[in-house]
Tab-separated table of C-alpha atoms in Angstrom:
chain	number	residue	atom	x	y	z
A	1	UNK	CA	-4.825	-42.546	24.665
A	2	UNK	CA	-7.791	-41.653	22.132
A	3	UNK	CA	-10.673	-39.692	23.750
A	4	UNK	CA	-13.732	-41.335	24.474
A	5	UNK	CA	-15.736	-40.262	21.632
A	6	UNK	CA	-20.461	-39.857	22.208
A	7	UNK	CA	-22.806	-39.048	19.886
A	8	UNK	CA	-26.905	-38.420	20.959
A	9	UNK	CA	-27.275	-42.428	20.324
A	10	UNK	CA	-25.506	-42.636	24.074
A	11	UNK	CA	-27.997	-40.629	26.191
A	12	UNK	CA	-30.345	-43.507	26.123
A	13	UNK	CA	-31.707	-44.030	29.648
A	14	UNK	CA	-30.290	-47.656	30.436
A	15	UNK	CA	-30.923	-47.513	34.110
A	16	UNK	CA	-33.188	-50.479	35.237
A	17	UNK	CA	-34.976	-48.848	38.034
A	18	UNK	CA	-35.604	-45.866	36.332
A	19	UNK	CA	-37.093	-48.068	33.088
A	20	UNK	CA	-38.959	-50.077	35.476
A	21	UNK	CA	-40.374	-46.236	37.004
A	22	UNK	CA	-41.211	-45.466	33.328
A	23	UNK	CA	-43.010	-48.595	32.725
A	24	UNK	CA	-45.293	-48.218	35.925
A	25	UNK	CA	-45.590	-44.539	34.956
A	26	UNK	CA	-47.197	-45.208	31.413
A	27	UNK	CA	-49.404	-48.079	33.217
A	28	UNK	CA	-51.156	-45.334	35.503
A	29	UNK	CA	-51.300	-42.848	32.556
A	30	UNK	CA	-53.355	-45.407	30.362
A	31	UNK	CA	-55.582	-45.036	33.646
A	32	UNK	CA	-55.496	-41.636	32.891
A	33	UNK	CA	-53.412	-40.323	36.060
A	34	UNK	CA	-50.198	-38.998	35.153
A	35	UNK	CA	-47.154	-38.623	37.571
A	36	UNK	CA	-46.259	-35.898	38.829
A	37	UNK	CA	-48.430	-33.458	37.516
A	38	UNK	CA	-47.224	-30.749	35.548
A	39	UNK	CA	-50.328	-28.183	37.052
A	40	UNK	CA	-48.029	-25.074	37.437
A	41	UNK	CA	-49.620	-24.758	41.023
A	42	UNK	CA	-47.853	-28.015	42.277
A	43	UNK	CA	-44.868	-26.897	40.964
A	44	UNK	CA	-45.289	-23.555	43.057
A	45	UNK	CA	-46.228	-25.696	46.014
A	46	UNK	CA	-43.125	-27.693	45.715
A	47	UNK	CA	-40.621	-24.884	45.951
A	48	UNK	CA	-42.412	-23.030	48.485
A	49	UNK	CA	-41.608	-26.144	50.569
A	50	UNK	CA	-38.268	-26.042	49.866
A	51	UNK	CA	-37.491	-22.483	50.223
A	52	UNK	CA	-40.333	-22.544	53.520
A	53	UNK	CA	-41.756	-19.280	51.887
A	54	UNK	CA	-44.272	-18.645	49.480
A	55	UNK	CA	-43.227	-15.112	48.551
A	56	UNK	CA	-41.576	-15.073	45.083
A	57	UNK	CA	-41.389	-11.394	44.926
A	58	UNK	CA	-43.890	-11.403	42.640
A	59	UNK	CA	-45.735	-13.144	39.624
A	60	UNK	CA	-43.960	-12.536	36.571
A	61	UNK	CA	-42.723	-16.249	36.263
A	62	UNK	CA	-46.971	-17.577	36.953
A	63	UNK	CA	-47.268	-16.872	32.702
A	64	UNK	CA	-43.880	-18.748	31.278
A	65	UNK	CA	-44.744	-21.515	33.457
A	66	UNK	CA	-48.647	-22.380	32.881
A	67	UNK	CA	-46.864	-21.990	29.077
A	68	UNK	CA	-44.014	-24.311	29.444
A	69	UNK	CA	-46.060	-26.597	31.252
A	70	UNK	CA	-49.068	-26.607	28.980
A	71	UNK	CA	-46.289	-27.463	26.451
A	72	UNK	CA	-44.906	-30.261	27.779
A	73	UNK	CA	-48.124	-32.029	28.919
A	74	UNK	CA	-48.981	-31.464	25.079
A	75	UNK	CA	-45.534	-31.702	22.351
A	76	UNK	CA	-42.927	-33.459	24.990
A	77	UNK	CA	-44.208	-36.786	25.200
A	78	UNK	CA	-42.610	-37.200	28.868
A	79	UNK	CA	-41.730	-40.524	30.315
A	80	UNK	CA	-42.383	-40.621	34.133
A	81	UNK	CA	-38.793	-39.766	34.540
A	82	UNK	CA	-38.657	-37.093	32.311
A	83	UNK	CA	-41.891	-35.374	34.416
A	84	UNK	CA	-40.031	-36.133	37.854
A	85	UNK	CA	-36.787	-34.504	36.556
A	86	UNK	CA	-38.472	-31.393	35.072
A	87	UNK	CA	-40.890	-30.583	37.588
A	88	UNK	CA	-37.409	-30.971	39.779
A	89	UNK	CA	-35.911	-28.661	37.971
A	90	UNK	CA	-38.824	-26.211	37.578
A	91	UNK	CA	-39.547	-25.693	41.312
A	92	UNK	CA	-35.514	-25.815	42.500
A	93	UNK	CA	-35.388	-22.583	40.097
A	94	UNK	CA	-38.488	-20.799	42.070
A	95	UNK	CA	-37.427	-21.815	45.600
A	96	UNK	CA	-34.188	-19.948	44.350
A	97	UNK	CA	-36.158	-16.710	43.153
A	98	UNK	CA	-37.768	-17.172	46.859
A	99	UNK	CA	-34.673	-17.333	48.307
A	100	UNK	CA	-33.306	-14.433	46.201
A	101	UNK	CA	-35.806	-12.063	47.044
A	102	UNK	CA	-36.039	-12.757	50.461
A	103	UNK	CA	-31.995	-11.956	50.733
A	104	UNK	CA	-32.796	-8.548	48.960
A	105	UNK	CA	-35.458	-7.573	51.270
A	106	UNK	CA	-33.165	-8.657	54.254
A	107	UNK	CA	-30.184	-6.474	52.732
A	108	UNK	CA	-32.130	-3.265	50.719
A	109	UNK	CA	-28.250	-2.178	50.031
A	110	UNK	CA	-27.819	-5.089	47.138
A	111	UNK	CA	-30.573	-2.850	45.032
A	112	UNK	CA	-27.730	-0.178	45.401
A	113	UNK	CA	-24.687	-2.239	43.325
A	114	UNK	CA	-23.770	-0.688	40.473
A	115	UNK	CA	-23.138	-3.243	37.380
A	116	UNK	CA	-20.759	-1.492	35.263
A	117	UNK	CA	-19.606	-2.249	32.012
A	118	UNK	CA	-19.847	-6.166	32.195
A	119	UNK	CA	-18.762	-7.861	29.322
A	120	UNK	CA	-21.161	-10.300	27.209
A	121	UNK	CA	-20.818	-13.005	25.103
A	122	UNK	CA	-23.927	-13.462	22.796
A	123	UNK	CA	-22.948	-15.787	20.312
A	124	UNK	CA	-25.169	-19.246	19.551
A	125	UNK	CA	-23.432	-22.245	21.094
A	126	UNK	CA	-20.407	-24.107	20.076
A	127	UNK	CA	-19.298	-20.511	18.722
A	128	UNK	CA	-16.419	-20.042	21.221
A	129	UNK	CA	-18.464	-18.799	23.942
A	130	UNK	CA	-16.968	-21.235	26.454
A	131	UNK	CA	-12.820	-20.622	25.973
A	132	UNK	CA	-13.958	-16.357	25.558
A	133	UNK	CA	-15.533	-16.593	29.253
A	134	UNK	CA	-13.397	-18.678	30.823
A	135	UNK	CA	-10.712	-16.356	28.997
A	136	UNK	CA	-12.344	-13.203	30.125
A	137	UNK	CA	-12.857	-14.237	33.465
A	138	UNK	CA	-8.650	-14.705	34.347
A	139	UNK	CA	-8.776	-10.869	34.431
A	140	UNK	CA	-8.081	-10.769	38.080
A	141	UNK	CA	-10.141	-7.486	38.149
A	142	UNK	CA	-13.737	-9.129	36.095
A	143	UNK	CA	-15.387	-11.754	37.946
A	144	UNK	CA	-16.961	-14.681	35.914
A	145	UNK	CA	-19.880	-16.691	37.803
A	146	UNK	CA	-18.351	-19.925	39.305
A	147	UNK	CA	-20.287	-23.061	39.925
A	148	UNK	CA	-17.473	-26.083	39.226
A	149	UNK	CA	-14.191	-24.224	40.337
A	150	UNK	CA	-12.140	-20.860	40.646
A	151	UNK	CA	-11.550	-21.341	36.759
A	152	UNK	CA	-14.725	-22.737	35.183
A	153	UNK	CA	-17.345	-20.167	34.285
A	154	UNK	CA	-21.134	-20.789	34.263
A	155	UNK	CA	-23.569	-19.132	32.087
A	156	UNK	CA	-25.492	-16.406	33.327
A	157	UNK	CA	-28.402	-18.698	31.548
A	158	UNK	CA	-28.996	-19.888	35.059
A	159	UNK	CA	-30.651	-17.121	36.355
A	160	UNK	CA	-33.010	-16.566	33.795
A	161	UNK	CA	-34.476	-19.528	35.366
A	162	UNK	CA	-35.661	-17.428	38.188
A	163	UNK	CA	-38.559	-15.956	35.176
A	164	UNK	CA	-38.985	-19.180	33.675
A	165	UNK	CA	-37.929	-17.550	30.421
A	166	UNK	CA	-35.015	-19.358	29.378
A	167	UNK	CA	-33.739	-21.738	26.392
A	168	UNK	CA	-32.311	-23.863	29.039
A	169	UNK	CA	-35.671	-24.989	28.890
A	170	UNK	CA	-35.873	-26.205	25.651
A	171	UNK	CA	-32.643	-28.378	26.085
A	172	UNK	CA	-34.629	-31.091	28.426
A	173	UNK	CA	-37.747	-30.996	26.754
A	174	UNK	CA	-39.418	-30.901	22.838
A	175	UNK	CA	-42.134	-27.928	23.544
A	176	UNK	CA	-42.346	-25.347	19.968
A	177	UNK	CA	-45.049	-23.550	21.284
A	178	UNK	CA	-43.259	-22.263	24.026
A	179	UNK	CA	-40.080	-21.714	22.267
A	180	UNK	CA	-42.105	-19.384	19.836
A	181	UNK	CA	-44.187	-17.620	23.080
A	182	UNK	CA	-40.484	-16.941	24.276
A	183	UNK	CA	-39.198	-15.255	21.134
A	184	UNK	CA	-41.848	-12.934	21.641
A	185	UNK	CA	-42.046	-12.569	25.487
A	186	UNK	CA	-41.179	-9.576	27.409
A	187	UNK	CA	-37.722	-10.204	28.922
A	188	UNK	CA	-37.546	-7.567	31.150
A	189	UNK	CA	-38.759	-9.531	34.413
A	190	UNK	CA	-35.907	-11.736	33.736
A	191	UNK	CA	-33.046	-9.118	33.146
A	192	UNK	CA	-34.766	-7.988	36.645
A	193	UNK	CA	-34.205	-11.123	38.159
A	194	UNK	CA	-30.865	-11.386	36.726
A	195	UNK	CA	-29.505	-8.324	37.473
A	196	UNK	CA	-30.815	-8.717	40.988
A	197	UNK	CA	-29.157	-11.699	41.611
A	198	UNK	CA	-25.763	-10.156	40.175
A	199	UNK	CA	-26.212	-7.547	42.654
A	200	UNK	CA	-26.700	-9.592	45.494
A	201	UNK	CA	-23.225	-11.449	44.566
A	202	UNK	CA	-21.601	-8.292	43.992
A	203	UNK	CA	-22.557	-7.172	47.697
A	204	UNK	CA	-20.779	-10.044	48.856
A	205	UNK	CA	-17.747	-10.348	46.926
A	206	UNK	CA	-17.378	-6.938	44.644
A	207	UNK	CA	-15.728	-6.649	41.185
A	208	UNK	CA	-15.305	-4.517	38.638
A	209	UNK	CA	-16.410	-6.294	36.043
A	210	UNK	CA	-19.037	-9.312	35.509
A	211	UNK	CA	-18.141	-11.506	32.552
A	212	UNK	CA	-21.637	-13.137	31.257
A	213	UNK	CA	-22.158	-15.145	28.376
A	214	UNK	CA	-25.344	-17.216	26.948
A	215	UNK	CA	-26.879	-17.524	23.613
A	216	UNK	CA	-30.177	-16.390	25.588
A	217	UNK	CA	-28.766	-12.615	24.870
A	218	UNK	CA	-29.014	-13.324	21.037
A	219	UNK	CA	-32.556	-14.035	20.792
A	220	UNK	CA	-33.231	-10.562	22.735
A	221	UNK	CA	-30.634	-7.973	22.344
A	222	UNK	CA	-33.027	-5.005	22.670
A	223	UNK	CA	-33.946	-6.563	25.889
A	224	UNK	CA	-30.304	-6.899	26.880
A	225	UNK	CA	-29.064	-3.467	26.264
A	226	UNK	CA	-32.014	-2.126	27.972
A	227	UNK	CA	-31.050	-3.915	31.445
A	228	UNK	CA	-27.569	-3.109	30.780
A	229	UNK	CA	-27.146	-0.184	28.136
A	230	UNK	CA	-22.885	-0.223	28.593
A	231	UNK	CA	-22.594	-3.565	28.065
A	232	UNK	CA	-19.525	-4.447	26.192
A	233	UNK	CA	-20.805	-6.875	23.909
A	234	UNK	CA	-18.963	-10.130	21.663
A	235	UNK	CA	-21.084	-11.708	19.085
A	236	UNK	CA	-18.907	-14.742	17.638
A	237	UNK	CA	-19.508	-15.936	14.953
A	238	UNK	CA	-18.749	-19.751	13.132
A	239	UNK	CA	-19.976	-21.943	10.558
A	240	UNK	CA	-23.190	-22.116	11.180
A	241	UNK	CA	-23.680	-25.797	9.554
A	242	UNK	CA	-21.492	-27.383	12.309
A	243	UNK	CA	-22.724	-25.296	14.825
A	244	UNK	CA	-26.795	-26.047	14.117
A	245	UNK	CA	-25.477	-29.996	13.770
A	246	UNK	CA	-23.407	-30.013	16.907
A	247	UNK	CA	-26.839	-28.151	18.792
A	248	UNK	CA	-29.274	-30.435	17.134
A	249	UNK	CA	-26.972	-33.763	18.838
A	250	UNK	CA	-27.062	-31.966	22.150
A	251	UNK	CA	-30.844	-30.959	22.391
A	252	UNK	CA	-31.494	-35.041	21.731
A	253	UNK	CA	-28.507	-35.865	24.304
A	254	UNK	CA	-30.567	-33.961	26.954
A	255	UNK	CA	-34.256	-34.907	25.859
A	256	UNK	CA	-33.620	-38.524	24.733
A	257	UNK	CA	-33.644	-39.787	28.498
A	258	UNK	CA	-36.825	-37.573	29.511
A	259	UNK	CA	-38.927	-38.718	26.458
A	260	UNK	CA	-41.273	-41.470	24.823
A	261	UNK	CA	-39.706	-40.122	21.313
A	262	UNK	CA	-36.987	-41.804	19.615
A	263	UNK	CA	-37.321	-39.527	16.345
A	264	UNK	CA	-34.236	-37.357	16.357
A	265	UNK	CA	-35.569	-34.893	13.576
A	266	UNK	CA	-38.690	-33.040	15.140
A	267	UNK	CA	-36.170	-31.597	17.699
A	268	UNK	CA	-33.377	-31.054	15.591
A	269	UNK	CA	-35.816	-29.088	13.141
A	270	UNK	CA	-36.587	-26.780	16.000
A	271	UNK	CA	-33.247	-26.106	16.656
A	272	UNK	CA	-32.630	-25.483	13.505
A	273	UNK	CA	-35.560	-22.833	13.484
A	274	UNK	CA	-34.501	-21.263	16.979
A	275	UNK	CA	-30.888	-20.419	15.165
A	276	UNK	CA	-32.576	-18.811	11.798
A	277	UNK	CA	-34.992	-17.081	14.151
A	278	UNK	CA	-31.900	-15.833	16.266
A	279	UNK	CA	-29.658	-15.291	13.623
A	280	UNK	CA	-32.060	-13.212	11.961
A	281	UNK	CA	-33.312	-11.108	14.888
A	282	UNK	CA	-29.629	-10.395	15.495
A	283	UNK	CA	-28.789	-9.199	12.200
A	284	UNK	CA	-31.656	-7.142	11.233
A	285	UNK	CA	-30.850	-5.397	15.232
A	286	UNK	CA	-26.871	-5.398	13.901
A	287	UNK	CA	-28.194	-3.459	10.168
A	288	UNK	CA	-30.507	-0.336	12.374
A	289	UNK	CA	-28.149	-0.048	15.478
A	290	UNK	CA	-24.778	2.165	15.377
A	291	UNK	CA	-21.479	1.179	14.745
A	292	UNK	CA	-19.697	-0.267	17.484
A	293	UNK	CA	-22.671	-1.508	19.919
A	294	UNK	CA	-20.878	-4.660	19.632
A	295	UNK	CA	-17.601	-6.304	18.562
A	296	UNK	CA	-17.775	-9.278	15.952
A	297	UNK	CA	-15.075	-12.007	16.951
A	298	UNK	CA	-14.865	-15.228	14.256
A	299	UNK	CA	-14.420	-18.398	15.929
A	300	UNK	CA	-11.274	-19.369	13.618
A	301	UNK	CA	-9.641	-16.287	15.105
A	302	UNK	CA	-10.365	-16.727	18.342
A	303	UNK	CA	-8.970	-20.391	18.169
A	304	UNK	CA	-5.982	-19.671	16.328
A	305	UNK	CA	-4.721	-17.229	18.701
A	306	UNK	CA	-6.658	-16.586	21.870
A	307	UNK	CA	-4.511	-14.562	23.989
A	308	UNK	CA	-3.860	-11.654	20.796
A	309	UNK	CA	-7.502	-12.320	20.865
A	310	UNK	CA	-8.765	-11.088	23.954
A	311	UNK	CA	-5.896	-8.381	23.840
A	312	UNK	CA	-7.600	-6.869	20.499
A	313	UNK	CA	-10.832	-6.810	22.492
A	314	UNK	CA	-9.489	-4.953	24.992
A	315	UNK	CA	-8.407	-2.311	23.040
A	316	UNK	CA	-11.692	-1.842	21.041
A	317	UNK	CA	-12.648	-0.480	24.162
A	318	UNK	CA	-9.799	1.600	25.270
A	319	UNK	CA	-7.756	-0.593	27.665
A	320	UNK	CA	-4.611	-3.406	27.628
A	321	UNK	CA	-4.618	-6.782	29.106
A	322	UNK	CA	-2.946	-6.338	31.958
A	323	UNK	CA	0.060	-8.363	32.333
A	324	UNK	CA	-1.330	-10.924	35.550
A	325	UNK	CA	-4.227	-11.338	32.875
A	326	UNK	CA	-1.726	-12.464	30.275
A	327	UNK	CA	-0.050	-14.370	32.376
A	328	UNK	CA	-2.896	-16.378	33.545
A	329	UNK	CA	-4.760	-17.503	30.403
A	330	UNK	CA	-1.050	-18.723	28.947
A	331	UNK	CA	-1.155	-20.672	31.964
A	332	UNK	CA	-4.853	-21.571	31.618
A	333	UNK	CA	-4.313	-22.346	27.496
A	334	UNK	CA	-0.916	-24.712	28.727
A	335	UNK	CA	-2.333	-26.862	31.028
A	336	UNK	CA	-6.458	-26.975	29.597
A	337	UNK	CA	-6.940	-30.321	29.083
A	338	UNK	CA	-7.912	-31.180	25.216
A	339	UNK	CA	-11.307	-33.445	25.469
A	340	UNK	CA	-11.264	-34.269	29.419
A	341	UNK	CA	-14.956	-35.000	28.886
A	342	UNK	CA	-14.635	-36.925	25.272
A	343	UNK	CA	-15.462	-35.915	21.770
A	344	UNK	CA	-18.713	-35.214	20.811
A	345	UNK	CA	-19.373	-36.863	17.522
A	346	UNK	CA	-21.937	-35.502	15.180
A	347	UNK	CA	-23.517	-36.127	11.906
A	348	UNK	CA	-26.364	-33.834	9.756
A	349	UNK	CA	-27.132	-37.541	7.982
A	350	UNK	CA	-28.730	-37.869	11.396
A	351	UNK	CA	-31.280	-35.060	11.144
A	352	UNK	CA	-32.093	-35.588	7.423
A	353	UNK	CA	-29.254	-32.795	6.562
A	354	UNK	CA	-26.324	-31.903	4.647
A	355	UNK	CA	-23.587	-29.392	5.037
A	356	UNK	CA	-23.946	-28.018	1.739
A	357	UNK	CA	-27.416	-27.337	1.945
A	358	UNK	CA	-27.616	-26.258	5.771
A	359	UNK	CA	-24.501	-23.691	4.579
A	360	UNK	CA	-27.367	-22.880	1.576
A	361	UNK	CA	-30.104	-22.049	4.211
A	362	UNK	CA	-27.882	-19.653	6.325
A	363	UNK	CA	-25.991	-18.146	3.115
A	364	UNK	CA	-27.437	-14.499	4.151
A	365	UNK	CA	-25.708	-14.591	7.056
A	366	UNK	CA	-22.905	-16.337	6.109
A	367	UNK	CA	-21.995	-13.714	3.185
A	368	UNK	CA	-22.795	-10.415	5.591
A	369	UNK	CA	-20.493	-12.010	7.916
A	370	UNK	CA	-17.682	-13.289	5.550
A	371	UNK	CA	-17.765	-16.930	7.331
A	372	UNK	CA	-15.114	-19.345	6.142
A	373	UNK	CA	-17.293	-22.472	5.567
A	374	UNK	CA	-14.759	-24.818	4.855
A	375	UNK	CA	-13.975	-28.180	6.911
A	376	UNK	CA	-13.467	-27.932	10.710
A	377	UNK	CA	-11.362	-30.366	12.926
């Protein structure tokens, strides 16, 4: 049986309810009032409801929100549903950061966990992240974060929500100007938070090793290393025209049903941006940092033979798979199903692109890298 294949074209909101909600929305906003508001301080409201405090351990998340906020009133073009969902989303994060800090002031002792070594994936999306983590994370001695089963790993990109200062953000909603505020934001409140919240896990149920992966690392390496200097970092790398294609169909997956805007291209353009922007960052960090702060994996490598894979990876830093760990990802690799959630179908036609000429706009990166560029099943 042939996998059900999607493209961006199927996020369209179809649900009657919800279009009738959107209709009655845009009525009251021609009357100028717009529901919900997106005034950071009803936001703040909300989750101190939920989380029945209004302690949130501090303010460093007040700034990324009156800017994400500002943005989306301004460059998202919301639909009533889109506001509903986002605000949602916005407050559920800071009743969590509540919640988070009022566990560590309960239990002092979390401060006290020692996060040693972890291992990070920093690669952009649809680089191999996924299989490397979930790869990484049968080591019965690492510890992957788990949110859909004992074998499905998260990204850590979920608790940079806590700050507000995530590209998570940027998936549900069209908002440049705070994309480019966050490429030059202070991450450290959010490595706080996230470190914090690894500790208190760690108090619970101790490891040896986290396993964390999310493109958010690429856009701030300095940042990273700084919250977690012996990191043992993977940066994969892949074709990058596929990969800015395949990102530029997901970003209008997730914003399509949020948003008045049926262009794909402004949103695909800043995705394209946020990867040159990244990409760049990364390598001019790679060209003035020593040899070794991180190990270079190729997706076509990585794919061809993940268990030798993660084996070499081990031994760039001085230890062997052990043999439970081999064990389990043959297992893992025998029985993962191939496209249980369909294929995900996309075209740079879309977005006013080519192959050749995205593959001309990252060629400096390409050639440093030695990236095959060639056709990809």
């Amino acid at each position: 049986m042939s996998p059900v294949e999607y493209t961006w074209r199927d996020s369209e909101l179809r649900s009657p309810p919800l279009r009738v909600l959107n209709g009655m929305g845009a009525r009251l906003a021609r009357l100028g009032i717009d529901l919900p508001s997106l005034v950071p301080s009803s936001v703040e409201s909300a989750a101190a409801k939920e989380a029945r405090s209004d302690d949130f351990g501090g303010d460093s998340y007040r700034q990324p929100l009156e800017v994400f906020l500002d943005a989306c009133a301004q460059e998202a073009d919301l639909t009533t549903f889109g506001r509903i969902l986002i605000t949602k989303m916005l407050s559920g994060a800071l009743a969590n950061r509540i919640a988070l800090h009022r566990w560590a002031l309960a239990h002092p002792d979390v401060r006290g966990e020692r996060i040693n070594s972890p291992w990070v994936i920093v690669g952009l999306p649809r680089t191999g992240t996924s299989l490397l983590s979930l790869l990484l994370g049968l080591d019965p001695m690492s510890r992957p974060l788990h949110p859909f089963g004992a074998t499905l790993a998260q990204e850590c990109v979920s608790l940079f929500m806590y700050d507000i200062r995530t590209l998570a953000l940027e998936t549900q909603a069209h908002v440049p100007s705070y994309a480019r505020w966050l490429e030059q934001a202070d991450m450290a409140p959010a490595y706080a938070q996230h470190r914090l919240a690894l500790q208190t896990l760690q108090s619970r149920q101790p490891t040896e090793r986290w396993v964390l992966k999310t493109p958010n690392h690429l856009w701030h390496l300095e940042a990273l290393l700084a919250a977690y200097p012996d990191a043992r970092i993977i940066w994969t790398h892949r074709n990058p025209g596929p990969v800015v294609t395949s990102l530029a169909s997901l970003a209008n997956a997730g914003q399509r049903p949020l948003t008045w805007r049926s262009d794909p291209r402004p949103t695909a353009e800043e995705w394209k941006r946020k990867c040159v922007f990244a990409l760049n960052s990364a390598v001019a960090f790679d060209t003035t940092s020593e040899e070794g702060w991180c190990q270079h994996l190729h997706y076509d490598l990585l794919m061809a033979d993940p268990v030798g894979t993660v084996g070499n990876l081990y031994r760039s830093f001085g230890e062997e798979v052990s043999d439970l760990h081999a064990r389990r990802m043959e297992a893992f690799l025998l029985h993962r199903p191939k496209d249980a959630f369909g294929r995900h179908r996309y075209d740079p036609a879309d977005f006013g692109w080519t192959y050749a000429g995205l593959a001309d706009e990252f060629h400096s990166y390409i050639d440093r890298y030695q990236i095959a560029t060639g056709p990809e099943s």
